[in-house]
CSV table of C-alpha atoms in Angstrom, one decimal:
chain,number,residue,atom,x,y,z
A,252,MET,CA,-106.3,-36.3,6.2
A,253,SER,CA,-107.1,-37.7,9.2
A,254,THR,CA,-106.2,-41.3,9.7
A,255,ASP,CA,-107.7,-44.8,12.1
A,256,SER,CA,-104.6,-46.6,12.9
A,257,THR,CA,-106.9,-48.6,13.8
A,258,ARG,CA,-107.9,-50.2,10.6
A,259,SER,CA,-106.1,-53.1,8.8
A,260,THR,CA,-103.2,-52.7,6.6
A,261,ASP,CA,-103.9,-54.8,3.9
A,262,PRO,CA,-103.6,-53.1,0.6
A,263,ALA,CA,-106.7,-54.6,-0.3
A,264,GLU,CA,-108.4,-53.3,3.1
A,265,LEU,CA,-107.0,-50.2,2.2
A,266,ALA,CA,-108.3,-49.3,-1.3
A,267,ARG,CA,-112.4,-50.7,-0.5
A,268,THR,CA,-111.8,-47.8,2.4
A,269,TYR,CA,-109.6,-45.5,0.6
A,270,GLY,CA,-110.6,-46.1,-3.4
A,271,THR,CA,-108.2,-46.1,-6.6
A,272,PRO,CA,-106.1,-46.0,-7.4
A,273,LEU,CA,-103.6,-46.4,-4.3
A,274,TYR,CA,-100.1,-46.9,-3.4
A,275,VAL,CA,-99.2,-48.8,0.2
A,276,TYR,CA,-95.9,-47.9,1.6
A,277,ASP,CA,-94.5,-50.2,4.2
A,278,LEU,CA,-92.2,-48.1,5.7
A,279,ASP,CA,-90.6,-51.5,8.3
A,280,ARG,CA,-89.6,-52.7,4.8
A,281,ALA,CA,-88.3,-49.9,3.4
A,282,ARG,CA,-86.3,-49.4,7.1
A,283,ALA,CA,-85.1,-53.5,6.8
A,284,ALA,CA,-84.2,-52.1,3.2
A,285,ARG,CA,-82.0,-49.6,4.8
A,286,ARG,CA,-80.0,-52.1,6.9
A,287,ASP,CA,-79.5,-54.8,4.2
A,288,LEU,CA,-77.5,-52.8,2.3
A,289,PHE,CA,-75.4,-50.8,5.1
A,290,GLY,CA,-74.9,-54.7,5.9
A,291,TRP,CA,-74.0,-55.3,2.5
A,292,LEU,CA,-71.1,-52.7,2.0
A,293,PRO,CA,-67.8,-52.3,3.9
A,294,GLU,CA,-67.4,-50.7,7.6
A,295,GLY,CA,-67.9,-46.7,7.5
A,296,PHE,CA,-69.8,-46.7,3.9
A,297,GLU,CA,-72.2,-43.7,3.6
A,298,VAL,CA,-75.5,-44.4,1.7
A,299,PHE,CA,-76.8,-42.1,0.3
A,300,TYR,CA,-81.0,-41.9,-0.9
A,301,ALA,CA,-82.1,-40.7,-4.5
A,302,PHE,CA,-84.9,-38.9,-4.0
A,303,LYS,CA,-86.5,-39.0,-7.6
A,304,ALA,CA,-87.0,-43.1,-7.2
A,305,ASN,CA,-89.4,-42.1,-4.1
A,306,PRO,CA,-89.5,-38.0,-2.3
A,307,HIS,CA,-92.6,-39.3,0.1
A,308,THR,CA,-92.3,-37.5,3.7
A,309,ASP,CA,-92.7,-40.7,5.2
A,310,LEU,CA,-90.5,-42.8,3.2
A,311,VAL,CA,-87.8,-40.2,3.2
A,312,ARG,CA,-88.2,-40.0,6.9
A,313,ALA,CA,-88.5,-43.3,7.9
A,314,LEU,CA,-84.2,-44.4,5.6
A,315,ARG,CA,-83.3,-41.5,8.3
A,316,ASP,CA,-84.6,-42.6,11.4
A,317,GLY,CA,-84.2,-45.3,13.6
A,318,GLU,CA,-82.0,-47.9,14.8
A,319,GLY,CA,-79.0,-47.8,12.1
A,320,PRO,CA,-76.9,-46.0,10.5
A,321,ALA,CA,-78.8,-43.6,8.9
A,322,CYS,CA,-79.3,-42.5,5.1
A,323,LYS,CA,-78.4,-38.8,3.8
A,324,ALA,CA,-80.1,-37.8,1.5
A,325,GLU,CA,-79.0,-36.9,-2.5
A,326,ILE,CA,-80.9,-34.5,-4.7
A,327,SER,CA,-81.7,-33.1,-7.9
A,328,SER,CA,-83.7,-30.1,-7.6
A,329,THR,CA,-85.6,-27.2,-4.6
A,330,GLY,CA,-88.2,-29.8,-4.6
A,331,GLU,CA,-86.9,-32.5,-3.5
A,332,LEU,CA,-84.6,-30.0,-1.2
A,333,ALA,CA,-88.1,-28.9,0.3
A,334,ALA,CA,-88.7,-32.4,0.7
A,335,ALA,CA,-85.9,-33.7,2.6
A,336,LEU,CA,-86.1,-30.3,4.7
A,337,GLU,CA,-89.9,-31.2,5.6
A,338,ALA,CA,-87.9,-34.8,7.1
A,339,GLY,CA,-85.7,-33.3,9.1
A,340,TYR,CA,-82.0,-33.6,7.0
A,341,ASP,CA,-79.9,-32.3,7.9
A,342,PRO,CA,-78.6,-29.6,5.3
A,343,ALA,CA,-75.3,-30.7,6.3
A,344,ASP,CA,-76.6,-34.5,4.9
A,345,ILE,CA,-77.3,-33.4,1.5
A,346,LEU,CA,-75.7,-33.7,-1.8
A,347,TYR,CA,-76.9,-31.6,-4.6
A,348,THR,CA,-76.8,-33.1,-8.1
A,349,GLY,CA,-77.6,-32.7,-12.1
A,350,PRO,CA,-76.4,-31.4,-14.7
A,351,GLY,CA,-78.9,-28.1,-14.9
A,352,LYS,CA,-78.7,-26.5,-11.6
A,353,THR,CA,-79.7,-23.4,-12.4
A,354,TYR,CA,-78.2,-19.7,-10.3
A,355,GLY,CA,-81.9,-19.4,-8.7
A,356,GLU,CA,-82.0,-23.4,-7.2
A,357,LEU,CA,-78.6,-22.6,-6.3
A,358,ARG,CA,-79.1,-19.6,-4.3
A,359,GLU,CA,-81.8,-21.7,-2.9
A,360,ALA,CA,-80.0,-24.4,-2.2
A,361,ILE,CA,-76.9,-22.9,-0.6
A,362,GLY,CA,-78.7,-20.5,1.1
A,363,LYS,CA,-80.9,-23.2,3.1
A,364,GLY,CA,-77.1,-24.2,4.8
A,365,VAL,CA,-76.2,-26.8,1.2
A,366,ARG,CA,-72.6,-27.3,0.8
A,367,ALA,CA,-71.6,-30.6,-0.8
A,368,PHE,CA,-72.4,-30.0,-4.8
A,369,SER,CA,-71.6,-33.2,-7.6
A,370,ALA,CA,-70.6,-30.4,-10.6
A,371,GLU,CA,-71.0,-31.3,-13.3
A,372,SER,CA,-68.7,-29.7,-16.0
A,373,ARG,CA,-66.3,-26.8,-15.3
A,374,THR,CA,-69.0,-24.1,-15.7
A,375,ASP,CA,-71.5,-26.3,-13.5
A,376,LEU,CA,-68.7,-25.6,-10.7
A,377,GLU,CA,-68.5,-21.8,-12.0
A,378,HIS,CA,-72.2,-21.6,-11.2
A,379,ILE,CA,-72.1,-23.2,-7.5
A,380,GLY,CA,-68.6,-21.6,-6.7
A,381,GLY,CA,-69.9,-18.0,-7.8
A,382,VAL,CA,-73.3,-18.6,-5.8
A,383,ALA,CA,-71.3,-19.2,-3.0
A,384,LEU,CA,-69.4,-16.6,-2.6
A,385,GLU,CA,-72.2,-14.2,-2.8
A,386,HIS,CA,-73.6,-15.9,-0.1
A,387,GLY,CA,-70.1,-15.6,1.8
A,388,THR,CA,-68.9,-19.2,1.7
A,389,VAL,CA,-67.8,-21.8,0.0
A,390,ALA,CA,-68.9,-25.1,-1.1
A,391,ASP,CA,-67.6,-28.7,-1.1
A,392,CYS,CA,-67.7,-30.3,-4.4
A,393,LEU,CA,-67.4,-33.5,-5.9
A,394,LEU,CA,-66.6,-33.7,-9.8
A,395,ARG,CA,-68.5,-36.3,-11.6
A,396,ILE,CA,-66.3,-38.7,-13.6
A,397,ASN,CA,-67.7,-39.5,-16.9
A,398,SER,CA,-65.4,-43.0,-17.3
A,399,ALA,CA,-64.0,-43.6,-20.9
A,400,GLN,CA,-64.7,-47.1,-20.3
A,401,ALA,CA,-67.6,-49.2,-18.5
A,402,SER,CA,-66.9,-52.9,-17.0
A,403,ALA,CA,-70.4,-54.4,-16.6
A,404,THR,CA,-73.7,-54.9,-18.8
A,405,THR,CA,-76.7,-52.9,-17.1
A,406,SER,CA,-79.8,-52.0,-18.0
A,407,ILE,CA,-79.7,-48.3,-17.7
A,408,ARG,CA,-75.8,-46.8,-18.8
A,409,MET,CA,-74.3,-43.8,-17.5
A,410,THR,CA,-71.0,-43.8,-18.1
A,411,GLY,CA,-68.2,-44.1,-20.9
A,412,ALA,CA,-70.5,-42.7,-23.8
A,413,PRO,CA,-70.8,-38.6,-24.7
A,414,THR,CA,-73.3,-38.0,-22.4
A,415,GLN,CA,-75.0,-34.4,-20.1
A,416,PHE,CA,-73.5,-36.1,-16.7
A,417,GLY,CA,-70.0,-35.2,-16.0
A,418,ILE,CA,-66.6,-34.6,-16.8
A,419,ASP,CA,-64.9,-36.7,-19.5
A,420,SER,CA,-62.2,-38.8,-17.5
A,421,GLU,CA,-59.7,-38.1,-20.5
A,422,THR,CA,-59.9,-34.5,-20.3
A,423,VAL,CA,-58.7,-33.9,-16.2
A,424,PRO,CA,-55.7,-34.1,-16.5
A,425,ASP,CA,-55.6,-31.2,-18.8
A,426,LEU,CA,-58.5,-29.3,-17.0
A,427,ALA,CA,-56.9,-30.3,-13.5
A,428,ASP,CA,-55.8,-27.1,-13.0
A,429,GLU,CA,-58.8,-24.8,-13.6
A,430,LEU,CA,-61.4,-27.4,-11.7
A,431,ASN,CA,-58.9,-26.7,-8.5
A,432,SER,CA,-59.2,-23.2,-8.7
A,433,VAL,CA,-62.7,-22.5,-9.3
A,434,PRO,CA,-63.4,-19.1,-6.6
A,435,GLY,CA,-66.1,-20.6,-4.2
A,436,THR,CA,-65.1,-24.2,-4.6
A,437,ARG,CA,-63.4,-26.7,-2.7
A,438,VAL,CA,-63.0,-30.2,-5.3
A,439,VAL,CA,-62.9,-32.6,-1.9
A,440,GLY,CA,-64.1,-35.8,-4.2
A,441,LEU,CA,-65.6,-37.7,-6.9
A,442,HIS,CA,-68.8,-38.1,-7.8
A,443,LEU,CA,-68.8,-41.6,-10.7
A,444,PHE,CA,-72.9,-43.3,-10.7
A,445,SER,CA,-72.2,-45.8,-14.5
A,446,GLN,CA,-75.2,-48.0,-14.3
A,447,SER,CA,-78.6,-48.5,-12.8
A,448,ASN,CA,-80.4,-52.2,-11.9
A,449,ALA,CA,-77.5,-53.8,-12.0
A,450,ARG,CA,-77.9,-57.2,-14.0
A,451,ASP,CA,-76.1,-59.5,-11.1
A,452,GLU,CA,-73.9,-59.6,-8.4
A,453,GLU,CA,-70.8,-60.7,-10.9
A,454,ALA,CA,-72.1,-56.8,-12.9
A,455,LEU,CA,-72.6,-54.9,-9.9
A,456,ILE,CA,-69.2,-56.0,-8.6
A,457,GLY,CA,-67.5,-55.6,-11.5
A,458,GLU,CA,-68.2,-51.8,-12.0
A,459,LEU,CA,-68.1,-50.5,-8.5
A,460,THR,CA,-64.2,-52.2,-8.6
A,461,HIS,CA,-63.5,-50.9,-11.9
A,462,THR,CA,-64.7,-47.6,-10.6
A,463,ILE,CA,-63.0,-47.7,-8.0
A,464,GLU,CA,-60.2,-47.7,-10.3
A,465,VAL,CA,-60.5,-44.9,-12.4
A,466,ALA,CA,-61.5,-42.8,-8.8
A,467,ALA,CA,-57.4,-44.0,-8.0
A,468,GLY,CA,-56.4,-42.8,-11.6
A,469,ILE,CA,-58.8,-39.7,-11.0
A,470,GLU,CA,-56.9,-39.1,-7.9
A,471,ARG,CA,-53.8,-39.0,-9.4
A,472,ASP,CA,-54.3,-36.5,-12.0
A,473,LEU,CA,-56.0,-34.1,-10.1
A,474,GLY,CA,-53.2,-33.7,-7.8
A,475,ILE,CA,-55.3,-33.9,-4.5
A,476,GLU,CA,-56.1,-36.7,-2.1
A,477,LEU,CA,-59.6,-37.7,-1.5
A,478,GLU,CA,-61.9,-36.2,1.0
A,479,LEU,CA,-65.3,-38.5,-0.3
A,480,LEU,CA,-65.7,-40.7,-3.5
A,481,ASP,CA,-68.9,-41.7,-4.4
A,482,ILE,CA,-69.2,-44.8,-6.2
A,483,GLY,CA,-72.7,-44.6,-7.8
A,484,GLY,CA,-74.7,-47.6,-7.1
A,485,GLY,CA,-76.5,-50.0,-9.1
A,486,PHE,CA,-78.1,-52.2,-6.4
A,487,SER,CA,-81.3,-54.1,-7.9
A,488,VAL,CA,-84.6,-54.9,-6.8
A,489,PRO,CA,-88.1,-56.2,-8.9
A,490,TYR,CA,-90.4,-53.2,-10.6
A,491,ALA,CA,-93.3,-53.6,-11.1
A,492,GLN,CA,-93.3,-57.8,-10.7
A,493,HIS,CA,-93.3,-59.6,-7.8
A,494,GLY,CA,-89.4,-61.4,-7.0
A,495,GLU,CA,-87.4,-60.2,-4.1
A,496,ARG,CA,-84.3,-57.4,-3.6
A,497,ALA,CA,-81.1,-58.8,-4.7
A,498,ARG,CA,-78.6,-60.1,-1.8
A,499,TYR,CA,-75.0,-58.9,-2.7
A,500,PRO,CA,-72.9,-61.7,0.3
A,501,LYS,CA,-69.5,-61.0,-1.7
A,502,LEU,CA,-69.3,-58.1,-2.3
A,503,LYS,CA,-68.3,-56.1,0.8
A,504,GLN,CA,-65.3,-58.5,0.8
A,505,GLU,CA,-64.7,-57.1,-3.3
A,506,LEU,CA,-65.2,-53.9,-1.9
A,507,GLU,CA,-62.8,-53.9,0.9
A,508,ASN,CA,-60.1,-55.9,-2.1
A,509,ALA,CA,-60.4,-53.0,-4.2
A,510,LEU,CA,-59.9,-50.5,-1.3
A,511,ASP,CA,-57.0,-51.8,-0.2
A,512,LEU,CA,-55.4,-51.7,-3.5
A,513,HIS,CA,-56.1,-48.3,-4.9
A,514,PHE,CA,-56.9,-46.6,-1.6
A,515,PRO,CA,-54.7,-48.2,1.2
A,516,ARG,CA,-55.7,-45.3,3.7
A,517,TRP,CA,-59.9,-46.1,3.6
A,518,ARG,CA,-60.0,-47.6,6.3
A,519,GLU,CA,-57.9,-44.6,8.4
A,520,GLY,CA,-60.7,-42.7,6.8
A,521,THR,CA,-59.3,-41.5,3.9
A,522,PRO,CA,-61.5,-41.1,1.2
A,523,ARG,CA,-65.0,-41.2,3.2
A,524,LEU,CA,-67.1,-43.6,0.8
A,525,ALA,CA,-70.4,-43.4,0.1
A,526,VAL,CA,-72.8,-45.4,-2.4
A,527,GLU,CA,-76.3,-43.9,-3.7
A,528,SER,CA,-79.3,-46.0,-4.3
A,529,GLY,CA,-82.7,-45.1,-4.7
A,530,ARG,CA,-85.0,-48.3,-6.0
A,531,TYR,CA,-83.1,-50.9,-3.7
A,532,LEU,CA,-84.0,-48.5,-0.2
A,533,SER,CA,-87.6,-47.6,-1.7
A,534,GLY,CA,-88.5,-50.4,-4.2
A,535,ASP,CA,-90.1,-53.4,-2.3
A,536,SER,CA,-91.8,-51.0,0.9
A,537,GLY,CA,-94.9,-49.9,-1.8
A,538,THR,CA,-97.9,-52.0,-3.4
A,539,LEU,CA,-100.4,-50.1,-6.5
A,540,VAL,CA,-103.7,-50.9,-6.3
A,541,ALA,CA,-106.3,-50.4,-9.2
A,542,GLN,CA,-109.3,-51.8,-10.0
A,543,VAL,CA,-110.6,-53.0,-13.1
A,544,THR,CA,-113.0,-50.4,-15.0
A,545,ASN,CA,-113.7,-52.5,-17.6
A,546,VAL,CA,-112.6,-55.3,-20.0
A,547,LYS,CA,-113.0,-55.7,-23.5
A,548,VAL,CA,-111.8,-57.8,-26.4
A,549,SER,CA,-110.1,-56.2,-30.2
A,550,ARG,CA,-109.5,-57.9,-32.9
A,551,GLY,CA,-108.9,-61.6,-30.6
A,552,LYS,CA,-106.9,-59.8,-28.5
A,553,LYS,CA,-108.0,-59.1,-24.5
A,554,PHE,CA,-107.9,-56.2,-22.9
A,555,VAL,CA,-108.6,-55.0,-19.3
A,556,ILE,CA,-108.6,-51.5,-18.5
A,557,ALA,CA,-107.6,-49.8,-15.3
A,558,ASP,CA,-108.0,-47.1,-13.1
A,559,ALA,CA,-104.8,-46.4,-13.2
A,560,GLY,CA,-102.0,-45.7,-16.1
A,561,ILE,CA,-99.5,-44.4,-17.2
A,562,ASN,CA,-100.2,-41.1,-15.1
A,563,THR,CA,-100.0,-42.9,-11.4
A,564,PHE,CA,-97.8,-45.6,-12.4
A,565,GLY,CA,-95.3,-44.4,-16.0
A,566,GLY,CA,-92.2,-43.2,-14.3
A,567,MET,CA,-90.2,-45.9,-16.8
A,568,SER,CA,-92.6,-46.0,-19.5
A,569,GLY,CA,-90.6,-43.3,-22.1
A,570,LEU,CA,-87.8,-46.0,-21.2
A,571,GLY,CA,-89.2,-49.0,-22.3
A,572,ARG,CA,-88.3,-50.2,-19.1
A,573,LEU,CA,-91.9,-51.0,-17.5
A,574,LEU,CA,-93.1,-54.0,-19.5
A,575,PRO,CA,-94.3,-56.5,-18.3
A,576,VAL,CA,-95.9,-55.9,-15.1
A,577,SER,CA,-97.2,-59.0,-13.0
A,578,VAL,CA,-100.4,-58.5,-11.0
A,579,HIS,CA,-102.1,-60.7,-7.8
A,580,VAL,CA,-105.6,-61.1,-7.4
A,581,GLU,CA,-107.0,-62.5,-4.6
A,582,ALA,CA,-109.0,-65.1,-6.0
A,583,GLY,CA,-106.4,-66.5,-7.8
A,584,GLY,CA,-107.0,-69.5,-10.1
A,585,GLU,CA,-107.3,-69.6,-14.2
A,586,THR,CA,-104.9,-67.2,-15.6
A,587,GLU,CA,-104.8,-65.5,-19.4
A,588,LYS,CA,-103.1,-63.5,-21.6
A,589,ALA,CA,-103.8,-59.8,-21.6
A,590,SER,CA,-103.1,-56.1,-21.5
A,591,LEU,CA,-103.0,-54.2,-18.9
A,592,VAL,CA,-104.3,-50.7,-19.9
A,593,GLY,CA,-104.9,-47.3,-17.7
A,594,PRO,CA,-108.0,-44.7,-18.5
A,595,LEU,CA,-105.7,-42.5,-20.3
A,596,CYS,CA,-107.4,-41.5,-24.0
A,597,THR,CA,-104.2,-42.4,-25.2
A,598,PRO,CA,-103.2,-46.0,-27.3
A,599,GLY,CA,-99.7,-45.3,-25.2
A,600,ASP,CA,-101.4,-46.0,-21.6
A,601,VAL,CA,-100.4,-49.4,-21.5
A,602,LEU,CA,-98.9,-51.2,-18.4
A,603,GLY,CA,-98.7,-54.3,-19.3
A,604,ARG,CA,-99.2,-55.7,-22.9
A,605,GLN,CA,-100.3,-59.2,-23.4
A,606,ILE,CA,-98.7,-60.7,-20.2
A,607,ASP,CA,-100.4,-63.6,-18.0
A,608,MET,CA,-102.9,-61.6,-15.6
A,609,PRO,CA,-105.8,-63.7,-13.6
A,610,VAL,CA,-108.8,-63.7,-15.2
A,611,LEU,CA,-109.8,-60.1,-14.5
A,612,ALA,CA,-114.2,-58.8,-14.3
A,613,PRO,CA,-114.9,-55.2,-13.7
A,614,GLY,CA,-114.9,-54.5,-10.0
A,615,ASP,CA,-111.4,-56.4,-9.3
A,616,LEU,CA,-109.3,-55.4,-7.5
A,617,VAL,CA,-105.1,-55.8,-8.7
A,618,ARG,CA,-102.1,-55.5,-7.1
A,619,ILE,CA,-98.5,-54.1,-8.3
A,620,PRO,CA,-96.0,-55.2,-6.3
A,621,ASN,CA,-92.2,-53.7,-5.9
A,622,ALA,CA,-93.5,-50.8,-7.5
A,623,GLY,CA,-92.4,-48.2,-4.1
A,624,ALA,CA,-89.6,-46.3,-6.6
A,625,TYR,CA,-90.5,-44.2,-9.5
A,626,GLY,CA,-94.6,-44.1,-8.9
A,627,PRO,CA,-96.4,-41.2,-9.4
A,628,THR,CA,-93.6,-38.8,-9.1
A,629,SER,CA,-92.4,-39.8,-12.2
A,630,SER,CA,-95.6,-40.4,-13.7
A,631,LEU,CA,-97.6,-38.4,-15.4
A,632,LEU,CA,-99.0,-37.1,-13.3
A,633,MET,CA,-101.7,-34.5,-14.3
A,634,PHE,CA,-102.4,-36.0,-17.9
A,635,LEU,CA,-105.5,-35.5,-18.6
A,636,GLY,CA,-106.3,-33.7,-15.0
A,637,ARG,CA,-107.0,-36.7,-13.4
A,638,PRO,CA,-106.7,-37.0,-9.3
A,639,ALA,CA,-103.4,-38.0,-7.9
A,640,PRO,CA,-103.3,-41.5,-6.5
A,641,THR,CA,-103.5,-41.9,-2.9
A,642,GLU,CA,-100.7,-42.6,-0.8
A,643,ILE,CA,-101.0,-44.3,2.1
A,644,ALA,CA,-97.9,-45.3,4.7
A,645,VAL,CA,-98.1,-47.7,7.5
A,646,GLU,CA,-95.5,-48.9,9.7
A,647,ASP,CA,-96.0,-52.0,12.5
A,648,GLY,CA,-99.4,-52.4,11.3
A,649,GLU,CA,-100.7,-49.0,11.7
A,650,ILE,CA,-101.6,-47.0,9.9
A,651,VAL,CA,-99.1,-43.7,9.9
A,652,SER,CA,-100.3,-40.6,6.6
A,653,VAL,CA,-103.2,-40.9,3.7
A,654,THR,CA,-102.5,-38.3,1.1
A,655,ARG,CA,-102.7,-37.1,-1.8
A,656,ILE,CA,-100.6,-34.8,-3.8
A,657,GLU,CA,-102.7,-32.0,-5.1
A,658,HIS,CA,-102.4,-29.8,-8.9
A,659,VAL,CA,-103.1,-26.3,-8.0
A,660,ARG,CA,-102.7,-23.6,-10.7
A,661,THR,CA,-101.0,-20.8,-8.2
A,662,PRO,CA,-101.2,-16.9,-9.6
A,663,LEU,CA,-97.2,-15.5,-10.0
A,664,ASP,CA,-95.7,-11.8,-9.8
A,665,ARG,CA,-95.2,-10.5,-13.5
A,666,GLU,CA,-91.8,-9.9,-12.1
A,667,PRO,CA,-88.7,-11.8,-14.5
A,668,ALA,CA,-88.0,-15.2,-12.6
A,669,ASP,CA,-84.6,-15.1,-10.9
A,670,GLY,CA,-82.2,-17.2,-12.6
């Protein structure tokens, strides 16, 4: 879609021009988040951007380009691979993760030059190795570890319990020989991701330093010297609520202390260190603008109905993590309790249940802040066949692109799919 770079980039003005629902991504804020995250970390750390948070081409390109260290790409599908390659990421800077890699997607990834994979199990390692051999190459693999214990509380726990993610840490000593000898693979490091959206800096430090300690033990169990250690993430930013990205002034020193203790050669580059983040890098870059279409009262409860619902911004609703959103209208003033709901024919289409909102009327625009992560591509985009929201990327006060995801049903060959 053509753009006029001289138009105002204020989200409300853009909504009046391009309609609603509308996402506006401020690429300058994404670059600021990248700069801040690298700044909180010890020198030399690598940062992988988790494409699942937001694979918009202009946004992921902003996280790679510009001044300062560039993010690498953490992906878990061929769709995300295509987005990374379109944005100019080098296949050598891509880490392919996920517990359900098929032979078909492994063939596509390896065929396009990806050589780094996170292996979730011995069989996953064998699948990666088998496809690597088909291509006459060897894949560098990080073993994803499911630690037996966790350190901190968090909103999403991804370790310390039975899960599809990772190799149970207590089984590594008995599996070490098998894991180190899978044809077509070379075990070069570890991947530990234990949490998302840590409660505070203390919780983040506790989890990441615990992860470093666990990794040192796994290194001994495997009997190899790690080349790369990905200690995961947990960096926090408000989701659909007003507020600022978290600050981590103590993190660098605490990580250095833990690494000096458990990996005394890390300052020489053995191992290389990495973290991964999605929401911290993209979350506060995005604003969702919706228009109120109706306001009604049912049995004493007010409902504000907008043209954006869980088909537009529903990425976390199934996990009970979306409520409550906070909204902003230009007029401000009086507030009231009401439920912000979408246009879908389901009672589950709720963005905020009996939350404090400005008094709204049909035609008003509402803005949901910190909506740059887990937006359109993690929502029920195709439910009821409603159009996807418009997405606008802005930079330096100018419009970079105006796009919309289109739903197209494409005829396929009738031959069986491969893998």
